[in-house]
Amino acid sequence: MKKRNLLLSVVMSALLVTMAAGCGNSGTKSSEAGSGGGTDAGSTDKKTYTVAISQFVEHPSLDATREGFIAALKDAGITEGDNLKLDYNNAQGDPSNNLSVAQKISSGKNDLVLGISTGSAQALVKQVKDTPVLFAAVTDPVDAKIVSNLDQPGGNVTGGSDTNPVAVQRLMDFIAESFPNVKNVGVVINEGEPNAIVMAKNAEETLKKHNIKLVRAAVTNTSEVKQAAESLVGRVDALFITLDNTVVDGVDSIIQLANEKHIPFFSSDRDTVEKGAFATVGFKYYDHGYQVGQMAVDILKNGKKPGDMKVTVQEKLDLILNLKAAEAQGITVTDAMKDKVTDKENDIIQ
């Protein structure tokens, strides 16, 4: 009987050990599953980011820049309405508003701020010192004193330049080669906008090599664009505008004039060509904004310091032609012109 009880005790003990081991294994599996779930959850960015944007004015290029920027954040899991609070501010095309917008942004708690246009970026750089500052749609950030060096910006600022000096030069060369009768090119320009000054000087120097003169018609605000363009009629053989926010905001009046007077009209951005200018050498501003958005992701999620990030410059350039605009402006588009377009499917607009 004693042996029997002893045997029963041993069996029960063994059974209890096995059950305990089984529970332990079950606990381990549960822990592993929980750990796996935790990793998956950790890979989904649960932090809420606050990003403030200062944009000088609403027009296709700047709007596309903003849209591309936001799209890059979304593709990286930073989505407005979920884990992104977006504070969008528009200066309504008034330079004096850039400062008040920047002051408002600097008083808030943001993880990152973005200035779209030179004036907007300049104001943010002066006001925001402890938060990462990115810029976009800025032609010459060094000349504008936004950064001192493109390769090593330093401090809390970096971003993307929306031009490559080669683009303006190629466009001026295209005018000289394709329009031998053009001796004077008129530019409507806001001399108070740094972007415009830099690009107009570049255009003037290139045209000079072809013995073509650049004739300026100055404006101080968008309401003066139409009159300034009209003042060039009879004095120039073609019209041109830079990445001049004041002028681009009133570009419809230039397109209308170019069509009525059959004057070839050249712009510095794709959006204006899609709208009715004949040609440019450029790129999509959405892609430009997306590129800057990717820089924002590196700062927000990967902890990169803006001052260590090289300012990006647009490298992929192509001649872009609008055939409907050509017809409206009395331009005969030759095969030689079309041959200068690399991506004919996307950059010859029918």
XYZ file of C-alpha atoms in Angstrom:
350
model
C 0.000 0.000 0.000
C 2.867 2.253 0.942
C 4.570 1.417 -2.345
C 1.392 2.137 -4.164
C 0.952 5.495 -2.471
C 4.612 6.321 -3.171
C 4.185 5.441 -6.830
C 1.035 7.560 -7.036
C 2.892 10.446 -5.392
C 5.734 10.209 -7.918
C 3.308 10.143 -10.849
C 1.409 13.140 -9.507
C 4.650 15.042 -8.965
C 5.776 14.301 -12.514
C 2.399 15.403 -13.850
C 2.587 18.669 -11.936
C 6.102 19.348 -13.256
C 4.943 18.684 -16.825
C 1.940 21.000 -16.418
C 4.138 23.686 -14.940
C 6.546 23.343 -17.839
C 3.635 23.491 -20.269
C 2.383 26.679 -18.631
C 5.850 28.113 -18.840
C 6.067 27.339 -22.557
C 2.652 28.814 -23.096
C 3.737 31.936 -21.269
C 6.854 32.168 -23.408
C 4.862 31.849 -26.603
C 2.448 34.489 -25.415
C 5.355 36.737 -24.537
C 6.910 36.194 -27.959
C 3.625 36.950 -29.681
C 3.234 40.031 -27.548
C 6.785 41.044 -28.371
C 6.099 40.580 -32.058
C 2.929 42.618 -31.802
C 4.853 45.253 -29.904
C 7.451 45.455 -32.664
C 4.793 45.821 -35.322
C 3.052 48.478 -33.311
C 6.395 50.177 -32.720
C 7.041 50.261 -36.461
C 3.868 52.303 -36.851
C 4.763 55.839 -35.847
C 2.515 56.662 -32.886
C 4.126 59.993 -32.079
C 2.134 63.029 -33.097
C 4.127 65.615 -35.038
C 3.337 69.293 -35.406
C 4.554 70.938 -38.610
C 3.988 74.602 -39.487
C 4.115 75.901 -43.053
C 4.552 79.501 -44.183
C 3.713 80.040 -47.863
C 3.973 83.420 -49.568
C 1.022 83.117 -51.923
C -1.199 80.510 -53.525
C -0.300 79.717 -57.117
C 0.274 76.392 -58.918
C 4.022 76.004 -58.326
C 3.966 76.803 -54.614
C 0.786 74.807 -54.068
C 2.321 71.804 -55.841
C 5.425 72.171 -53.671
C 3.299 72.023 -50.527
C 1.295 69.055 -51.826
C 4.480 67.122 -52.659
C 5.901 67.878 -49.214
C 2.790 66.597 -47.435
C 2.698 63.512 -49.693
C 6.259 62.586 -48.695
C 5.309 62.783 -45.024
C 2.232 60.639 -45.638
C 4.233 58.003 -47.500
C 6.496 57.797 -44.459
C 3.549 57.233 -42.115
C 3.102 60.836 -40.967
C -0.476 61.613 -41.909
C -2.576 64.700 -41.285
C -5.567 63.884 -39.124
C -3.782 60.877 -37.624
C -0.330 61.645 -36.262
C 0.297 64.990 -37.964
C -0.964 68.403 -36.915
C -0.439 70.781 -39.821
C -0.436 74.539 -39.288
C -0.711 76.114 -42.750
C -0.198 79.880 -43.065
C -0.479 82.024 -46.211
C 0.972 85.529 -46.495
C -1.527 86.328 -49.270
C 1.222 87.697 -51.508
C 2.048 90.540 -49.109
C 5.746 90.588 -48.105
C 4.928 92.404 -44.859
C 2.847 89.401 -43.773
C 5.851 87.066 -43.898
C 7.184 88.479 -40.630
C 3.900 88.275 -38.729
C 3.401 84.683 -39.916
C 6.939 83.778 -38.839
C 6.408 85.385 -35.422
C 3.185 83.450 -34.956
C 4.911 80.177 -35.906
C 7.907 80.850 -33.635
C 5.612 81.306 -30.649
C 4.111 77.847 -31.130
C 5.458 74.398 -30.316
C 6.453 72.749 -33.591
C 8.611 69.773 -34.436
C 9.545 71.327 -37.798
C 8.665 74.364 -39.893
C 8.712 74.892 -43.658
C 9.029 78.124 -45.616
C 7.775 78.001 -49.205
C 9.340 80.903 -51.171
C 12.360 83.038 -50.404
C 10.595 85.714 -48.358
C 8.744 83.186 -46.229
C 11.934 81.245 -45.548
C 13.921 84.400 -44.731
C 11.372 85.459 -42.132
C 11.294 81.997 -40.527
C 15.092 81.825 -40.317
C 15.145 85.152 -38.447
C 12.435 84.154 -35.990
C 12.818 80.396 -35.436
C 16.057 79.409 -33.729
C 15.422 76.182 -31.816
C 13.242 74.224 -34.248
C 14.337 72.601 -37.534
C 13.599 74.930 -40.461
C 13.269 73.674 -44.032
C 12.828 75.810 -47.129
C 11.484 75.114 -50.615
C 10.887 77.141 -53.778
C 13.963 79.243 -53.035
C 16.171 80.086 -55.999
C 19.402 81.150 -54.304
C 19.429 80.417 -50.546
C 23.001 81.695 -50.169
C 22.342 85.039 -51.865
C 19.149 85.343 -49.807
C 21.224 84.718 -46.651
C 19.057 81.777 -45.638
C 22.155 79.566 -45.427
C 25.816 80.418 -45.873
C 26.836 77.167 -47.531
C 24.869 74.712 -49.683
C 26.917 71.658 -48.720
C 27.111 72.415 -44.995
C 24.248 74.742 -44.068
C 24.921 74.559 -40.326
C 22.544 75.580 -37.574
C 18.889 74.536 -37.745
C 18.244 75.292 -41.431
C 18.371 73.385 -44.723
C 16.057 72.662 -47.649
C 15.782 72.566 -51.414
C 16.548 75.121 -54.091
C 13.949 75.149 -56.856
C 16.337 76.027 -59.611
C 19.569 75.146 -61.259
C 21.360 78.041 -62.984
C 21.741 75.780 -65.996
C 17.949 75.781 -66.501
C 17.764 79.512 -67.271
C 20.857 79.306 -69.446
C 19.432 76.419 -71.469
C 16.157 78.271 -71.949
C 17.901 81.423 -73.177
C 20.043 79.320 -75.528
C 16.870 77.683 -76.837
C 15.334 81.101 -77.559
C 18.447 82.266 -79.392
C 18.783 79.084 -81.447
C 15.106 78.554 -82.263
C 14.018 82.167 -82.755
C 16.718 83.919 -84.807
C 14.530 87.013 -85.217
C 14.403 87.662 -81.487
C 16.658 90.599 -80.624
C 14.994 91.794 -77.422
C 13.426 89.701 -74.667
C 11.099 91.457 -72.228
C 10.862 90.404 -68.578
C 8.179 91.522 -66.135
C 9.949 91.592 -62.786
C 9.570 92.536 -59.148
C 13.018 93.916 -58.371
C 12.285 93.481 -54.669
C 12.205 89.702 -54.947
C 15.655 88.056 -54.609
C 14.676 85.073 -56.777
C 13.772 87.348 -59.649
C 16.956 89.417 -59.496
C 19.267 86.396 -59.528
C 17.460 84.676 -62.393
C 17.099 87.830 -64.500
C 20.825 88.486 -64.187
C 21.566 84.919 -65.259
C 19.229 85.270 -68.247
C 20.714 88.624 -69.209
C 24.275 87.314 -69.175
C 23.338 84.305 -71.305
C 21.349 86.359 -73.808
C 24.237 88.801 -74.099
C 26.371 86.000 -75.555
C 23.821 85.784 -78.369
C 23.670 89.585 -78.820
C 20.138 89.635 -77.433
C 19.053 92.312 -74.966
C 16.917 91.755 -71.857
C 14.390 94.575 -71.360
C 12.888 94.949 -67.872
C 9.389 96.107 -66.917
C 9.242 96.530 -63.152
C 6.310 95.867 -60.822
C 5.856 96.098 -57.075
C 2.660 94.064 -56.789
C 0.518 91.669 -58.815
C -1.995 94.309 -59.873
C 0.739 95.991 -61.954
C 1.661 92.908 -63.996
C -0.771 93.500 -66.858
C 0.271 97.104 -67.380
C 3.959 96.212 -67.187
C 3.546 93.473 -69.804
C 1.628 95.842 -72.084
C 4.462 98.366 -71.812
C 6.768 95.843 -73.469
C 4.638 95.430 -76.598
C 6.430 96.901 -79.601
C 9.742 96.952 -77.751
C 10.450 93.228 -77.481
C 10.195 90.106 -79.636
C 9.527 87.646 -76.802
C 8.386 87.648 -73.190
C 9.976 85.885 -70.219
C 9.314 85.618 -66.494
C 11.458 84.257 -63.668
C 10.343 82.347 -60.570
C 8.896 85.646 -59.412
C 5.953 85.032 -57.070
C 4.500 88.500 -57.579
C 4.500 88.089 -61.351
C 3.488 84.427 -61.494
C 0.452 85.273 -59.392
C -0.719 87.555 -62.218
C 0.541 85.494 -65.146
C -2.896 85.074 -66.756
C -2.713 88.649 -68.053
C 0.676 87.952 -69.676
C -0.627 84.782 -71.336
C -3.630 86.688 -72.679
C -1.401 89.448 -74.033
C 1.040 86.974 -75.610
C -1.840 85.232 -77.373
C -3.470 88.458 -78.582
C -0.227 89.983 -79.867
C 1.362 86.702 -81.044
C 4.435 87.141 -78.845
C 6.307 83.971 -77.776
C 6.097 83.679 -74.000
C 8.669 81.743 -71.945
C 8.471 80.965 -68.233
C 10.716 79.461 -65.574
C 8.332 76.801 -64.272
C 6.368 73.919 -65.706
C 3.070 74.989 -64.126
C 3.026 78.247 -66.075
C 3.733 76.343 -69.290
C 0.827 74.035 -68.543
C -1.248 77.155 -68.000
C -0.340 78.766 -71.336
C 3.293 79.840 -71.659
C 5.071 78.247 -74.618
C 8.222 76.790 -73.091
C 10.542 76.392 -70.141
C 13.429 74.249 -68.983
C 12.319 72.795 -65.709
C 10.724 70.072 -63.604
C 7.588 69.318 -61.583
C 7.219 71.353 -58.399
C 5.381 68.449 -56.798
C 8.598 66.432 -57.102
C 10.570 69.341 -55.634
C 8.245 69.478 -52.627
C 8.360 65.700 -52.241
C 12.154 65.818 -52.123
C 12.056 68.402 -49.325
C 9.406 66.303 -47.594
C 11.804 63.367 -47.560
C 14.325 65.619 -45.821
C 11.649 66.398 -43.232
C 11.109 62.683 -42.639
C 14.833 62.204 -42.033
C 14.719 64.961 -39.435
C 11.496 63.919 -37.724
C 11.890 60.143 -37.705
C 15.627 59.537 -38.082
C 16.915 62.374 -35.931
C 19.062 64.004 -38.584
C 20.221 67.555 -37.938
C 19.260 70.112 -40.619
C 22.649 71.786 -40.488
C 24.325 68.529 -41.519
C 22.027 67.987 -44.527
C 23.142 69.287 -47.909
C 20.784 71.710 -49.666
C 19.248 69.858 -52.604
C 19.293 71.265 -56.135
C 17.160 70.169 -59.083
C 19.284 68.050 -61.402
C 16.690 66.446 -63.675
C 15.896 69.159 -66.202
C 14.089 68.990 -69.516
C 12.737 71.328 -72.160
C 8.950 71.520 -71.802
C 6.775 72.700 -74.706
C 3.074 73.572 -74.874
C 1.858 73.058 -78.454
C -1.522 74.724 -77.883
C 0.210 77.791 -76.516
C 2.514 77.770 -79.542
C -0.484 77.891 -81.875
C -2.096 80.700 -79.870
C 1.122 82.733 -79.966
C 1.775 82.182 -83.674
C 4.765 79.911 -83.159
C 5.649 77.193 -85.646
C 7.005 74.279 -83.643
C 9.694 72.538 -85.680
C 11.036 69.005 -85.393
C 14.316 70.535 -84.271
C 12.529 72.087 -81.285
C 10.837 68.807 -80.381
C 14.138 66.952 -80.662
C 15.463 69.034 -77.769
C 12.836 67.481 -75.473
C 14.115 64.348 -73.741
C 10.834 63.029 -72.312
C 8.543 63.677 -75.267
C 5.630 61.779 -73.753
C 5.398 63.967 -70.657
C 7.150 67.180 -71.621
C 5.455 67.955 -74.939
C 2.056 69.183 -73.835
C -0.567 68.743 -76.544
